[in-house]
Amino acid sequence: MVREIYISKISREEIINNLLVGGREQKELHERASVIRDENVSRNVYFRGLIEFSNICKNDCYYCGIRKSNDKPERYSMSKEEILRAVKFCDRAGYGSIVLQSGERNDVGFINFVAEIVKEIKEKFPAMGMTLCVGEQNKATYRRFFEAGAHRYLLRIETSNEEHYKKLHPKEMNFKDRIKCLENLKDMGFQLGTGVMIGSPFQTIENLVDDLFFFKEMDVDMVGMGPFISHQHTPLKGGDETKNFNLSLNMIAYLRILMPDINIAATTALQALHPRGRELGLEAGANVIMPLVTPKKYRENYQLYDNKPCIEESSDECLVCITERIKSVGLKPKFGEKGDSLHYFRRVKNGCAD
Ligand code: 5AD
């Protein structure tokens, strides 16, 4: 309760003025966010084993390494057996949740495949938390996925500014459609996750602050956001990586202050820019980590941005490495628990979160 007074003092102006802080001020900001994290969602860090099950994509987003016009990656789709093997690994490792992520497709074959594999995972691993991240779909499809057993959905808005959105995406992609998808997912009962790229071309500090308030207004349950990193075979280039990295940490910290009980991921992209990127994300207020469990042979073909880390490691190596990283910042790796968003339960119980 004391915190609420603290939180309500945060204004848009304060965040605009401080989003780029470094040095001692930055450390203080992260400490303030960490205290709020500890008090609201504890010092546990929850795992989501990330299975990138296909890199086939119908979209042509200007920033993304698996955009359909990039002919460099070898396109793949994991079989059901391969996916189930990866889920089994997560189960044995004690990862309480998985994320099934792929490029976006809307064809019947794909939709059926996703619904079937979700159902099979739910039957074989009933205690496993399951997040889907397969892009924009119609309402009936979302309903099918929900009924099959997925209870969380991640769909990044990428930017909450419509004009900016247009600069990052081809005209076939529509900002309003994406918002509608987020609303549909929420209405359907999913724990809702979204996020943005931080430091993407044409983005302003004001845009980023608006993104934070967008998350708050959408009343989302989880956020995954990380630095924009140019990909050599995409049209969008540029940005100062050190600046984007620090901005990303500060975005995590301010989001934690604004939304104390949501789940926030320390994303892999942070580690692409700094060897301790994910640890620093945790120190800035994040409480979720997503170890890669995609089979090693597919990893090099799922590079959304350049210098993606963990491509050479096996899932076993990622487990050991990530556990040590969490412990190194004095937080507790929480095995064997789903780690659902506390915000979600409050939101559903109260009709609204606050
Ligand atoms: N840099 C950083 N993040 C990216 N993503 C895609 N391309 C890039 C990039 N070049 C992110 C998008 C997408 C998520 C799966 O990966 O935010 O939603």
Short mmCIF file of C-alpha atoms and ligand atoms in Angstrom, two decimals:
data_model
loop_
_atom_site.label_atom_id
_atom_site.label_comp_id
_atom_site.label_asym_id
_atom_site.label_seq_id
_atom_site.Cartn_x
_atom_site.Cartn_y
_atom_site.Cartn_z
CA MET A 1 0.00 0.00 0.00
CA VAL A 2 2.82 2.33 0.89
CA ARG A 3 4.20 1.60 -2.54
CA GLU A 4 1.04 2.78 -4.24
CA ILE A 5 1.63 6.30 -3.03
CA TYR A 6 5.14 6.01 -4.34
CA ILE A 7 3.89 4.73 -7.69
CA SER A 8 1.19 7.30 -8.20
CA LYS A 9 3.86 9.99 -8.03
CA ILE A 10 5.37 8.84 -11.31
CA SER A 11 4.41 11.12 -14.14
CA ARG A 12 5.03 10.95 -17.85
CA GLU A 13 7.37 13.93 -17.53
CA GLU A 14 9.45 12.27 -14.85
CA ILE A 15 9.98 9.23 -17.03
CA ILE A 16 10.76 11.32 -20.13
CA ASN A 17 13.41 13.20 -18.18
CA ASN A 18 14.99 10.09 -16.70
CA LEU A 19 14.72 7.35 -19.30
CA LEU A 20 18.28 7.95 -20.47
CA VAL A 21 19.94 8.16 -17.04
CA GLY A 22 23.25 6.40 -16.51
CA GLY A 23 25.75 5.99 -13.69
CA ARG A 24 24.65 6.40 -10.09
CA GLU A 25 21.15 7.63 -10.97
CA GLN A 26 20.59 4.59 -13.13
CA LYS A 27 21.72 2.29 -10.33
CA GLU A 28 19.30 3.99 -7.95
CA LEU A 29 16.45 3.65 -10.45
CA HIS A 30 17.13 -0.07 -10.82
CA GLU A 31 17.33 -0.55 -7.06
CA ARG A 32 14.02 1.22 -6.60
CA ALA A 33 12.43 -1.05 -9.23
CA SER A 34 14.00 -4.15 -7.64
CA VAL A 35 12.51 -3.34 -4.25
CA ILE A 36 9.09 -2.99 -5.87
CA ARG A 37 9.61 -6.30 -7.70
CA ASP A 38 10.65 -8.04 -4.49
CA GLU A 39 7.64 -6.76 -2.58
CA ASN A 40 5.10 -7.56 -5.27
CA VAL A 41 6.26 -10.68 -7.09
CA SER A 42 9.07 -11.89 -4.74
CA ARG A 43 12.69 -12.64 -5.58
CA ASN A 44 11.78 -15.79 -7.54
CA VAL A 45 12.75 -15.93 -11.19
CA TYR A 46 10.52 -18.15 -13.32
CA PHE A 47 11.56 -20.08 -16.43
CA ARG A 48 9.89 -20.25 -19.81
CA GLY A 49 11.59 -22.80 -22.06
CA LEU A 50 11.53 -21.18 -25.50
CA ILE A 51 10.77 -23.50 -28.42
CA GLU A 52 11.15 -21.71 -31.76
CA PHE A 53 9.29 -24.39 -33.66
CA SER A 54 9.21 -22.85 -37.14
CA ASN A 55 10.84 -19.92 -38.93
CA ILE A 56 8.40 -19.89 -41.85
CA CYS A 57 6.68 -16.51 -41.91
CA LYS A 58 4.13 -14.84 -44.18
CA ASN A 59 5.09 -11.36 -42.97
CA ASP A 60 7.80 -9.05 -44.17
CA CYS A 61 8.52 -6.83 -41.16
CA TYR A 62 11.36 -4.49 -42.08
CA TYR A 63 13.41 -5.31 -38.95
CA CYS A 64 13.13 -9.06 -38.64
CA GLY A 65 15.67 -11.65 -39.77
CA ILE A 66 13.03 -14.28 -40.59
CA ARG A 67 10.94 -11.92 -42.76
CA LYS A 68 9.66 -13.71 -45.83
CA SER A 69 11.87 -11.81 -48.30
CA ASN A 70 15.05 -12.93 -46.59
CA ASP A 71 16.16 -15.99 -48.54
CA LYS A 72 19.23 -16.66 -46.37
CA PRO A 73 17.79 -18.75 -43.50
CA GLU A 74 16.93 -22.32 -44.29
CA ARG A 75 13.22 -22.58 -43.51
CA TYR A 76 12.19 -25.32 -41.05
CA SER A 77 9.25 -26.61 -39.06
CA MET A 78 9.85 -28.92 -36.14
CA SER A 79 7.85 -32.14 -36.06
CA LYS A 80 5.45 -32.89 -33.22
CA GLU A 81 7.92 -35.47 -31.90
CA GLU A 82 10.71 -32.89 -31.83
CA ILE A 83 8.49 -30.40 -30.02
CA LEU A 84 7.40 -33.01 -27.49
CA ARG A 85 11.03 -33.94 -26.88
CA ALA A 86 11.83 -30.28 -26.16
CA VAL A 87 8.86 -30.06 -23.77
CA LYS A 88 10.05 -33.22 -22.03
CA PHE A 89 13.42 -31.59 -21.56
CA CYS A 90 11.70 -28.59 -19.92
CA ASP A 91 9.69 -30.90 -17.68
CA ARG A 92 12.83 -32.73 -16.52
CA ALA A 93 14.77 -29.51 -16.08
CA GLY A 94 12.00 -28.16 -13.84
CA TYR A 95 11.06 -25.27 -16.15
CA GLY A 96 7.48 -24.62 -15.10
CA SER A 97 6.41 -23.13 -18.43
CA ILE A 98 7.13 -23.23 -22.13
CA VAL A 99 6.71 -20.71 -24.94
CA LEU A 100 5.85 -22.01 -28.40
CA GLN A 101 7.02 -19.39 -30.86
CA SER A 102 7.13 -19.30 -34.66
CA GLY A 103 6.82 -17.09 -37.68
CA GLU A 104 3.26 -16.06 -38.53
CA ARG A 105 1.02 -18.17 -40.75
CA ASN A 106 -2.75 -18.27 -41.07
CA ASP A 107 -3.23 -21.32 -43.26
CA VAL A 108 -5.38 -24.20 -42.08
CA GLY A 109 -2.48 -26.65 -41.96
CA PHE A 110 -0.57 -24.43 -39.56
CA ILE A 111 -3.56 -23.64 -37.36
CA ASN A 112 -4.43 -27.34 -37.09
CA PHE A 113 -0.84 -28.22 -36.28
CA VAL A 114 -0.65 -25.64 -33.48
CA ALA A 115 -4.02 -26.63 -31.99
CA GLU A 116 -3.04 -30.31 -32.07
CA ILE A 117 0.40 -29.89 -30.54
CA VAL A 118 -0.98 -27.64 -27.79
CA LYS A 119 -3.59 -30.28 -26.95
CA GLU A 120 -1.01 -33.05 -26.94
CA ILE A 121 1.33 -31.10 -24.68
CA LYS A 122 -1.55 -30.34 -22.32
CA GLU A 123 -2.47 -34.03 -22.16
CA LYS A 124 1.09 -35.25 -21.61
CA PHE A 125 2.28 -32.42 -19.34
CA PRO A 126 -0.85 -31.07 -17.61
CA ALA A 127 1.10 -29.03 -15.07
CA MET A 128 3.19 -27.20 -17.65
CA GLY A 129 2.40 -23.51 -18.24
CA MET A 130 2.00 -22.81 -21.95
CA THR A 131 2.40 -19.53 -23.83
CA LEU A 132 1.73 -19.20 -27.53
CA CYS A 133 3.51 -16.65 -29.69
CA VAL A 134 2.28 -17.25 -33.23
CA GLY A 135 1.15 -13.80 -34.25
CA GLU A 136 -2.11 -12.32 -35.46
CA GLN A 137 -4.96 -14.81 -35.85
CA ASN A 138 -8.72 -14.49 -36.03
CA LYS A 139 -10.96 -14.85 -33.01
CA ALA A 140 -12.03 -18.41 -33.82
CA THR A 141 -8.41 -19.49 -34.03
CA TYR A 142 -7.50 -17.85 -30.74
CA ARG A 143 -10.49 -19.59 -29.18
CA ARG A 144 -9.33 -22.93 -30.58
CA PHE A 145 -5.86 -22.43 -29.14
CA PHE A 146 -7.30 -21.46 -25.76
CA GLU A 147 -9.61 -24.45 -25.67
CA ALA A 148 -6.73 -26.72 -26.68
CA GLY A 149 -4.92 -25.68 -23.49
CA ALA A 150 -2.77 -22.60 -24.09
CA HIS A 151 -3.45 -20.08 -21.34
CA ARG A 152 -1.03 -17.29 -22.18
CA TYR A 153 -0.40 -15.42 -25.41
CA LEU A 154 2.39 -13.07 -26.39
CA LEU A 155 1.86 -10.60 -29.20
CA ARG A 156 4.23 -7.68 -29.23
CA ILE A 157 2.77 -4.41 -30.43
CA GLU A 158 6.38 -3.42 -31.36
CA THR A 159 5.47 0.27 -30.91
CA SER A 160 2.30 1.84 -29.53
CA ASN A 161 2.48 4.71 -32.03
CA GLU A 162 0.52 4.07 -35.22
CA GLU A 163 2.70 6.29 -37.43
CA HIS A 164 5.82 4.63 -36.10
CA TYR A 165 4.25 1.21 -36.63
CA LYS A 166 3.76 2.07 -40.31
CA LYS A 167 7.46 2.79 -40.67
CA LEU A 168 8.43 -0.61 -39.33
CA HIS A 169 5.94 -2.71 -41.26
CA PRO A 170 4.76 -3.15 -44.83
CA LYS A 171 1.32 -1.78 -45.67
CA GLU A 172 -0.31 -5.21 -45.41
CA MET A 173 0.20 -4.99 -41.68
CA ASN A 174 -2.18 -2.81 -39.78
CA PHE A 175 -1.75 -1.32 -36.31
CA LYS A 176 -5.48 -1.39 -35.58
CA ASP A 177 -5.69 -5.09 -36.45
CA ARG A 178 -2.96 -5.79 -33.96
CA ILE A 179 -4.72 -3.86 -31.21
CA LYS A 180 -7.91 -5.77 -32.00
CA CYS A 181 -5.98 -9.03 -31.64
CA LEU A 182 -4.73 -7.98 -28.20
CA GLU A 183 -8.28 -7.12 -27.15
CA ASN A 184 -9.63 -10.41 -28.47
CA LEU A 185 -6.96 -12.39 -26.65
CA LYS A 186 -7.76 -10.65 -23.42
CA ASP A 187 -11.52 -11.09 -23.78
CA MET A 188 -10.99 -14.76 -24.41
CA GLY A 189 -9.29 -15.22 -21.06
CA PHE A 190 -5.63 -15.51 -22.02
CA GLN A 191 -2.96 -14.09 -19.75
CA LEU A 192 -1.92 -11.35 -22.10
CA GLY A 193 1.62 -10.41 -22.99
CA THR A 194 2.94 -7.75 -25.29
CA GLY A 195 6.07 -5.69 -25.78
CA VAL A 196 8.07 -3.36 -27.96
CA MET A 197 11.50 -3.07 -29.52
CA ILE A 198 13.57 -0.43 -27.79
CA GLY A 199 15.64 1.89 -29.94
CA SER A 200 14.09 0.91 -33.26
CA PRO A 201 14.61 3.38 -36.13
CA PHE A 202 12.39 6.52 -36.02
CA GLN A 203 11.46 5.94 -32.36
CA THR A 204 11.56 8.85 -29.90
CA ILE A 205 11.86 8.87 -26.11
CA GLU A 206 8.25 10.11 -26.00
CA ASN A 207 7.20 7.06 -28.02
CA LEU A 208 8.84 4.79 -25.45
CA VAL A 209 7.15 6.51 -22.54
CA ASP A 210 3.85 6.20 -24.40
CA ASP A 211 4.61 2.49 -24.77
CA LEU A 212 4.85 2.15 -20.99
CA PHE A 213 1.48 3.86 -20.52
CA PHE A 214 0.04 1.75 -23.33
CA PHE A 215 0.95 -1.40 -21.37
CA LYS A 216 -0.69 0.11 -18.32
CA GLU A 217 -3.86 1.11 -20.17
CA MET A 218 -4.10 -2.28 -21.89
CA ASP A 219 -3.69 -3.72 -18.40
CA VAL A 220 -1.43 -6.47 -19.71
CA ASP A 221 -0.20 -9.32 -17.54
CA MET A 222 3.26 -9.81 -18.99
CA VAL A 223 5.76 -7.85 -21.02
CA GLY A 224 8.76 -8.94 -23.07
CA MET A 225 10.72 -6.08 -24.52
CA GLY A 226 14.31 -5.70 -25.56
CA PRO A 227 16.74 -3.63 -27.59
CA PHE A 228 16.39 -3.29 -31.33
CA ILE A 229 19.39 -4.93 -33.01
CA SER A 230 19.97 -4.51 -36.74
CA HIS A 231 19.92 -7.63 -38.85
CA GLN A 232 22.28 -7.61 -41.81
CA HIS A 233 19.70 -8.94 -44.26
CA THR A 234 16.85 -6.57 -43.45
CA PRO A 235 16.16 -3.02 -44.67
CA LEU A 236 16.09 -1.36 -41.23
CA LYS A 237 19.51 -0.55 -39.87
CA GLY A 238 21.16 1.68 -37.36
CA GLY A 239 20.91 2.80 -33.79
CA ASP A 240 23.39 3.14 -31.00
CA GLU A 241 23.54 -0.26 -29.34
CA THR A 242 24.93 0.94 -26.01
CA LYS A 243 22.19 3.56 -25.81
CA ASN A 244 19.52 1.02 -26.73
CA PHE A 245 20.84 -1.39 -24.13
CA ASN A 246 20.69 1.15 -21.31
CA LEU A 247 17.32 2.40 -22.48
CA SER A 248 16.04 -1.18 -22.35
CA LEU A 249 17.15 -1.61 -18.74
CA ASN A 250 15.55 1.68 -17.77
CA MET A 251 12.33 0.74 -19.58
CA ILE A 252 12.19 -2.46 -17.51
CA ALA A 253 12.74 -0.47 -14.32
CA TYR A 254 10.02 2.11 -15.07
CA LEU A 255 7.61 -0.60 -16.16
CA ARG A 256 8.14 -2.41 -12.87
CA ILE A 257 7.42 0.83 -11.01
CA LEU A 258 4.27 1.42 -13.08
CA MET A 259 3.02 -2.18 -13.01
CA PRO A 260 4.40 -3.83 -9.87
CA ASP A 261 2.71 -7.24 -10.14
CA ILE A 262 3.15 -8.16 -13.81
CA ASN A 263 5.69 -10.61 -15.18
CA ILE A 264 8.56 -8.94 -17.01
CA ALA A 265 11.10 -10.94 -19.02
CA ALA A 266 14.82 -10.31 -19.10
CA THR A 267 14.97 -10.99 -22.83
CA THR A 268 17.71 -12.75 -24.77
CA ALA A 269 18.28 -9.67 -26.95
CA LEU A 270 19.75 -7.96 -23.87
CA GLN A 271 22.47 -10.56 -23.83
CA ALA A 272 23.24 -10.00 -27.50
CA LEU A 273 24.46 -6.52 -26.55
CA HIS A 274 26.12 -7.22 -23.19
CA PRO A 275 27.60 -10.44 -21.76
CA ARG A 276 25.62 -9.92 -18.53
CA GLY A 277 22.61 -8.42 -20.29
CA ARG A 278 19.98 -10.70 -18.83
CA GLU A 279 21.38 -10.45 -15.30
CA LEU A 280 21.26 -6.68 -15.58
CA GLY A 281 17.65 -7.00 -16.81
CA LEU A 282 16.85 -8.94 -13.64
CA GLU A 283 18.60 -6.33 -11.54
CA ALA A 284 16.48 -3.66 -13.20
CA GLY A 285 13.24 -5.35 -12.10
CA ALA A 286 12.52 -8.32 -14.41
CA ASN A 287 11.38 -11.67 -12.93
CA VAL A 288 11.17 -14.08 -15.88
CA ILE A 289 13.83 -15.67 -18.04
CA MET A 290 13.46 -17.63 -21.26
CA PRO A 291 16.14 -20.28 -21.76
CA LEU A 292 16.35 -21.58 -25.32
CA VAL A 293 15.24 -25.16 -25.78
CA THR A 294 15.05 -25.08 -29.58
CA PRO A 295 17.14 -28.02 -30.85
CA LYS A 296 20.64 -26.82 -31.64
CA LYS A 297 20.42 -27.70 -35.34
CA TYR A 298 17.64 -25.15 -35.87
CA ARG A 299 19.01 -22.27 -33.82
CA GLU A 300 21.11 -20.64 -36.49
CA ASN A 301 18.05 -20.36 -38.71
CA TYR A 302 16.01 -18.49 -36.12
CA GLN A 303 17.99 -15.30 -35.92
CA LEU A 304 15.62 -12.36 -35.66
CA TYR A 305 18.62 -10.06 -35.15
CA ASP A 306 22.40 -10.34 -35.57
CA ASN A 307 24.67 -11.87 -32.92
CA LYS A 308 21.92 -13.79 -31.21
CA PRO A 309 23.52 -15.54 -28.22
CA CYS A 310 23.21 -19.22 -27.22
CA ILE A 311 23.23 -20.51 -30.79
CA GLU A 312 26.16 -22.83 -30.15
CA GLU A 313 24.93 -24.11 -26.79
CA SER A 314 22.80 -27.16 -26.11
CA SER A 315 19.64 -26.97 -23.99
CA ASP A 316 21.55 -28.62 -21.12
CA GLU A 317 24.24 -25.96 -21.28
CA CYS A 318 21.62 -23.21 -21.29
CA LEU A 319 20.04 -24.67 -18.16
CA VAL A 320 23.30 -24.63 -16.19
CA CYS A 321 24.37 -21.25 -17.52
CA ILE A 322 21.11 -19.46 -16.89
CA THR A 323 20.72 -20.88 -13.37
CA GLU A 324 24.15 -19.57 -12.45
CA ARG A 325 23.34 -16.20 -13.96
CA ILE A 326 20.21 -15.85 -11.82
CA LYS A 327 22.08 -16.83 -8.67
CA SER A 328 24.90 -14.42 -9.49
CA VAL A 329 22.57 -11.48 -8.86
CA GLY A 330 21.20 -12.96 -5.63
CA LEU A 331 17.81 -13.96 -7.05
CA LYS A 332 16.16 -17.35 -6.72
CA PRO A 333 15.75 -19.64 -9.75
CA LYS A 334 12.29 -21.10 -9.19
CA PHE A 335 12.00 -24.59 -10.59
CA GLY A 336 8.83 -26.65 -10.81
CA GLU A 337 6.37 -23.75 -10.74
CA LYS A 338 4.45 -22.15 -13.58
CA GLY A 339 4.93 -18.64 -12.30
CA ASP A 340 1.65 -17.27 -13.63
CA SER A 341 1.18 -13.52 -13.67
CA LEU A 342 -0.21 -12.37 -10.31
CA HIS A 343 -1.61 -9.37 -12.12
CA TYR A 344 -3.80 -11.65 -14.22
CA PHE A 345 -5.53 -13.17 -11.19
CA ARG A 346 -6.19 -9.77 -9.68
CA ARG A 347 -7.46 -8.43 -12.99
CA VAL A 348 -9.83 -11.32 -13.49
CA LYS A 349 -11.02 -11.34 -9.87
CA ASN A 350 -11.65 -7.62 -9.62
CA GLY A 351 -12.76 -6.94 -13.15
CA CYS A 352 -9.75 -4.66 -13.24
CA ALA A 353 -6.27 -4.84 -11.80
CA ASP A 354 -6.04 -1.90 -9.46
N1 5AD B 1 15.84 -6.56 -33.01
C1 5AD B 1 15.24 -6.80 -31.84
N2 5AD B 1 14.12 -7.52 -31.71
C2 5AD B 1 13.57 -8.03 -32.82
N3 5AD B 1 12.47 -8.76 -33.00
C3 5AD B 1 12.36 -9.02 -34.32
N4 5AD B 1 13.36 -8.46 -35.00
C4 5AD B 1 14.15 -7.83 -34.09
C5 5AD B 1 15.34 -7.04 -34.16
N5 5AD B 1 15.94 -6.81 -35.33
C6 5AD B 1 11.53 -9.08 -31.93
C7 5AD B 1 10.14 -8.53 -32.24
C8 5AD B 1 9.26 -9.77 -32.28
C9 5AD B 1 10.03 -10.73 -31.40
C10 5AD B 1 9.68 -12.15 -31.57
O1 5AD B 1 11.37 -10.47 -31.77
O2 5AD B 1 9.75 -7.67 -31.19
O3 5AD B 1 7.96 -9.55 -31.80
#
